[in-house]
């Protein structure tokens, strides 16, 4: 077996640095090379890590697809069930929307800080209870877009079987508005 002069010099320098014989380095290098090209790939720590990263990315992609579908279904639902509002009602609706969004953002922040997402928590609960969603021991957060000075905007309520939405209407009409001239108010 012959190797180039440059590679021989590098091998000898490395062997001196490590305090081992050239043959030991060559044997380990050949063993590793042959394992990577013909043996079990899982033995290489770098490849194990890359496989782990690939699995994580696959889970992220799967979860992103779920989030995209949830968002699309939510938007489609609201666009199909929400009647347009008169111009005179749009300012009040914007104020209600801002109050709802503040409650929503606070809840997203709180849920994001938890270890288990709400959707997964709900799926787990439904699979263990056989779809018994009676509302027992469920914390419900409600808000009124028309808040009074002595009330909090969001209050925790232990719910009986009746579940409330994240943010309630406040005007009692049950509709969220669409087709605003200025959607950002």
GROMACS .gro file of C-alpha atoms in nm:
model
  185
    1UNK     CA    1   0.000   0.000   0.000
    2UNK     CA    2   0.134   0.342  -0.092
    3UNK     CA    3   0.019   0.688   0.016
    4UNK     CA    4   0.136   1.028  -0.099
    5UNK     CA    5   0.430   1.204   0.069
    6UNK     CA    6   0.205   1.488   0.187
    7UNK     CA    7  -0.041   1.245   0.350
    8UNK     CA    8   0.247   1.049   0.506
    9UNK     CA    9   0.384   1.369   0.662
   10UNK     CA   10   0.041   1.460   0.799
   11UNK     CA   11  -0.002   1.107   0.937
   12UNK     CA   12   0.338   1.112   1.110
   13UNK     CA   13   0.275   1.458   1.259
   14UNK     CA   14  -0.063   1.348   1.392
   15UNK     CA   15   0.083   1.024   1.534
   16UNK     CA   16   0.356   1.222   1.717
   17UNK     CA   17   0.096   1.465   1.851
   18UNK     CA   18  -0.124   1.182   1.982
   19UNK     CA   19   0.168   0.961   2.092
   20UNK     CA   20   0.054   0.657   1.893
   21UNK     CA   21   0.190   0.453   1.602
   22UNK     CA   22   0.099   0.531   1.242
   23UNK     CA   23  -0.054   0.184   1.205
   24UNK     CA   24  -0.307   0.249   1.483
   25UNK     CA   25  -0.429   0.566   1.313
   26UNK     CA   26  -0.452   0.397   0.973
   27UNK     CA   27  -0.638   0.099   1.123
   28UNK     CA   28  -0.893   0.322   1.299
   29UNK     CA   29  -0.938   0.536   0.987
   30UNK     CA   30  -0.993   0.231   0.766
   31UNK     CA   31  -1.234   0.078   1.016
   32UNK     CA   32  -1.439   0.396   1.031
   33UNK     CA   33  -1.432   0.437   0.652
   34UNK     CA   34  -1.544   0.081   0.591
   35UNK     CA   35  -1.822   0.104   0.852
   36UNK     CA   36  -1.958   0.419   0.695
   37UNK     CA   37  -1.952   0.281   0.342
   38UNK     CA   38  -2.056  -0.076   0.402
   39UNK     CA   39  -2.162  -0.129   0.757
   40UNK     CA   40  -2.409   0.014   1.000
   41UNK     CA   41  -2.449   0.386   0.947
   42UNK     CA   42  -2.612   0.430   1.289
   43UNK     CA   43  -2.277   0.384   1.461
   44UNK     CA   44  -2.156   0.726   1.349
   45UNK     CA   45  -2.255   0.993   1.607
   46UNK     CA   46  -2.279   1.263   1.342
   47UNK     CA   47  -2.522   1.058   1.137
   48UNK     CA   48  -2.725   0.979   1.450
   49UNK     CA   49  -2.752   1.350   1.519
   50UNK     CA   50  -2.850   1.425   1.159
   51UNK     CA   51  -3.119   1.156   1.177
   52UNK     CA   52  -3.247   1.310   1.500
   53UNK     CA   53  -3.262   1.654   1.339
   54UNK     CA   54  -3.443   1.509   1.038
   55UNK     CA   55  -3.703   1.350   1.269
   56UNK     CA   56  -3.750   1.680   1.451
   57UNK     CA   57  -3.799   1.864   1.121
   58UNK     CA   58  -4.053   1.604   1.011
   59UNK     CA   59  -4.250   1.660   1.334
   60UNK     CA   60  -4.233   2.038   1.285
   61UNK     CA   61  -4.358   2.000   0.928
   62UNK     CA   62  -4.642   1.774   1.046
   63UNK     CA   63  -4.743   2.019   1.320
   64UNK     CA   64  -4.724   2.313   1.078
   65UNK     CA   65  -4.963   2.133   0.842
   66UNK     CA   66  -5.206   2.088   1.130
   67UNK     CA   67  -5.180   2.455   1.228
   68UNK     CA   68  -5.235   2.561   0.866
   69UNK     CA   69  -5.546   2.344   0.839
   70UNK     CA   70  -5.684   2.475   1.169
   71UNK     CA   71  -5.630   2.834   1.056
   72UNK     CA   72  -5.788   2.768   0.716
   73UNK     CA   73  -6.093   2.599   0.868
   74UNK     CA   74  -6.131   2.881   1.120
   75UNK     CA   75  -6.111   3.152   0.854
   76UNK     CA   76  -6.350   2.968   0.622
   77UNK     CA   77  -6.600   2.924   0.905
   78UNK     CA   78  -6.597   3.291   1.001
   79UNK     CA   79  -6.613   3.412   0.642
   80UNK     CA   80  -6.917   3.195   0.575
   81UNK     CA   81  -7.117   3.265   0.891
   82UNK     CA   82  -7.042   3.632   0.957
   83UNK     CA   83  -7.273   3.887   0.799
   84UNK     CA   84  -7.134   4.227   0.698
   85UNK     CA   85  -7.188   4.519   0.936
   86UNK     CA   86  -7.321   4.862   0.860
   87UNK     CA   87  -7.068   5.145   0.846
   88UNK     CA   88  -7.211   5.290   1.170
   89UNK     CA   89  -7.133   4.966   1.359
   90UNK     CA   90  -6.776   4.923   1.236
   91UNK     CA   91  -6.601   5.144   1.494
   92UNK     CA   92  -6.763   4.960   1.786
   93UNK     CA   93  -6.678   4.627   1.623
   94UNK     CA   94  -6.313   4.736   1.593
   95UNK     CA   95  -6.303   4.815   1.963
   96UNK     CA   96  -6.452   4.477   2.045
   97UNK     CA   97  -6.200   4.316   1.812
   98UNK     CA   98  -5.907   4.490   1.981
   99UNK     CA   99  -6.026   4.376   2.324
  100UNK     CA  100  -6.069   4.021   2.198
  101UNK     CA  101  -5.726   4.022   2.042
  102UNK     CA  102  -5.562   4.135   2.366
  103UNK     CA  103  -5.725   3.846   2.552
  104UNK     CA  104  -5.631   3.610   2.270
  105UNK     CA  105  -5.266   3.725   2.270
  106UNK     CA  106  -5.244   3.684   2.649
  107UNK     CA  107  -5.383   3.332   2.625
  108UNK     CA  108  -5.149   3.240   2.340
  109UNK     CA  109  -4.854   3.360   2.548
  110UNK     CA  110  -4.968   3.161   2.849
  111UNK     CA  111  -5.033   2.845   2.646
  112UNK     CA  112  -4.704   2.876   2.456
  113UNK     CA  113  -4.519   2.881   2.789
  114UNK     CA  114  -4.681   2.551   2.888
  115UNK     CA  115  -4.526   2.221   2.795
  116UNK     CA  116  -4.832   2.071   2.623
  117UNK     CA  117  -5.030   2.254   2.352
  118UNK     CA  118  -5.405   2.297   2.399
  119UNK     CA  119  -5.487   2.097   2.086
  120UNK     CA  120  -5.279   1.800   2.205
  121UNK     CA  121  -5.426   1.831   2.555
  122UNK     CA  122  -5.777   1.820   2.408
  123UNK     CA  123  -5.697   1.523   2.183
  124UNK     CA  124  -5.551   1.334   2.480
  125UNK     CA  125  -5.853   1.416   2.698
  126UNK     CA  126  -6.098   1.305   2.428
  127UNK     CA  127  -5.913   0.979   2.368
  128UNK     CA  128  -5.906   0.891   2.739
  129UNK     CA  129  -6.262   0.997   2.821
  130UNK     CA  130  -6.434   0.857   2.516
  131UNK     CA  131  -6.540   1.202   2.393
  132UNK     CA  132  -6.697   1.299   2.727
  133UNK     CA  133  -6.658   1.674   2.717
  134UNK     CA  134  -6.889   1.763   3.003
  135UNK     CA  135  -6.678   2.064   3.095
  136UNK     CA  136  -6.582   1.942   3.443
  137UNK     CA  137  -6.248   2.076   3.564
  138UNK     CA  138  -6.199   2.289   3.253
  139UNK     CA  139  -6.079   2.643   3.305
  140UNK     CA  140  -6.268   2.882   3.083
  141UNK     CA  141  -6.146   3.233   3.020
  142UNK     CA  142  -6.409   3.484   2.931
  143UNK     CA  143  -6.395   3.849   2.856
  144UNK     CA  144  -6.637   4.122   2.782
  145UNK     CA  145  -6.536   4.363   2.511
  146UNK     CA  146  -6.742   4.623   2.692
  147UNK     CA  147  -6.563   4.604   3.025
  148UNK     CA  148  -6.666   4.791   3.333
  149UNK     CA  149  -6.402   4.973   3.540
  150UNK     CA  150  -6.443   4.743   3.842
  151UNK     CA  151  -6.414   4.420   3.638
  152UNK     CA  152  -6.106   4.253   3.497
  153UNK     CA  153  -6.098   4.215   3.119
  154UNK     CA  154  -6.035   3.845   3.158
  155UNK     CA  155  -6.158   3.640   3.449
  156UNK     CA  156  -6.105   3.274   3.526
  157UNK     CA  157  -6.434   3.097   3.581
  158UNK     CA  158  -6.480   2.735   3.687
  159UNK     CA  159  -6.734   2.622   3.432
  160UNK     CA  160  -7.030   2.399   3.471
  161UNK     CA  161  -7.122   2.203   3.158
  162UNK     CA  162  -7.181   2.528   2.965
  163UNK     CA  163  -6.856   2.632   2.794
  164UNK     CA  164  -6.786   2.988   2.686
  165UNK     CA  165  -6.580   3.121   2.399
  166UNK     CA  166  -6.238   3.274   2.454
  167UNK     CA  167  -6.382   3.621   2.401
  168UNK     CA  168  -6.753   3.685   2.419
  169UNK     CA  169  -6.938   3.939   2.213
  170UNK     CA  170  -7.045   4.201   2.467
  171UNK     CA  171  -7.322   4.332   2.242
  172UNK     CA  172  -7.503   3.998   2.245
  173UNK     CA  173  -7.545   3.965   1.868
  174UNK     CA  174  -7.315   3.662   1.841
  175UNK     CA  175  -7.155   3.774   1.515
  176UNK     CA  176  -6.801   3.869   1.436
  177UNK     CA  177  -6.781   4.126   1.163
  178UNK     CA  178  -6.638   4.098   0.814
  179UNK     CA  179  -6.581   4.320   0.512
  180UNK     CA  180  -6.451   4.624   0.696
  181UNK     CA  181  -6.353   4.923   0.488
  182UNK     CA  182  -6.042   4.943   0.703
  183UNK     CA  183  -5.976   4.597   0.847
  184UNK     CA  184  -5.717   4.744   1.084
  185UNK     CA  185  -5.963   5.009   1.212
   0.00000   0.00000   0.00000
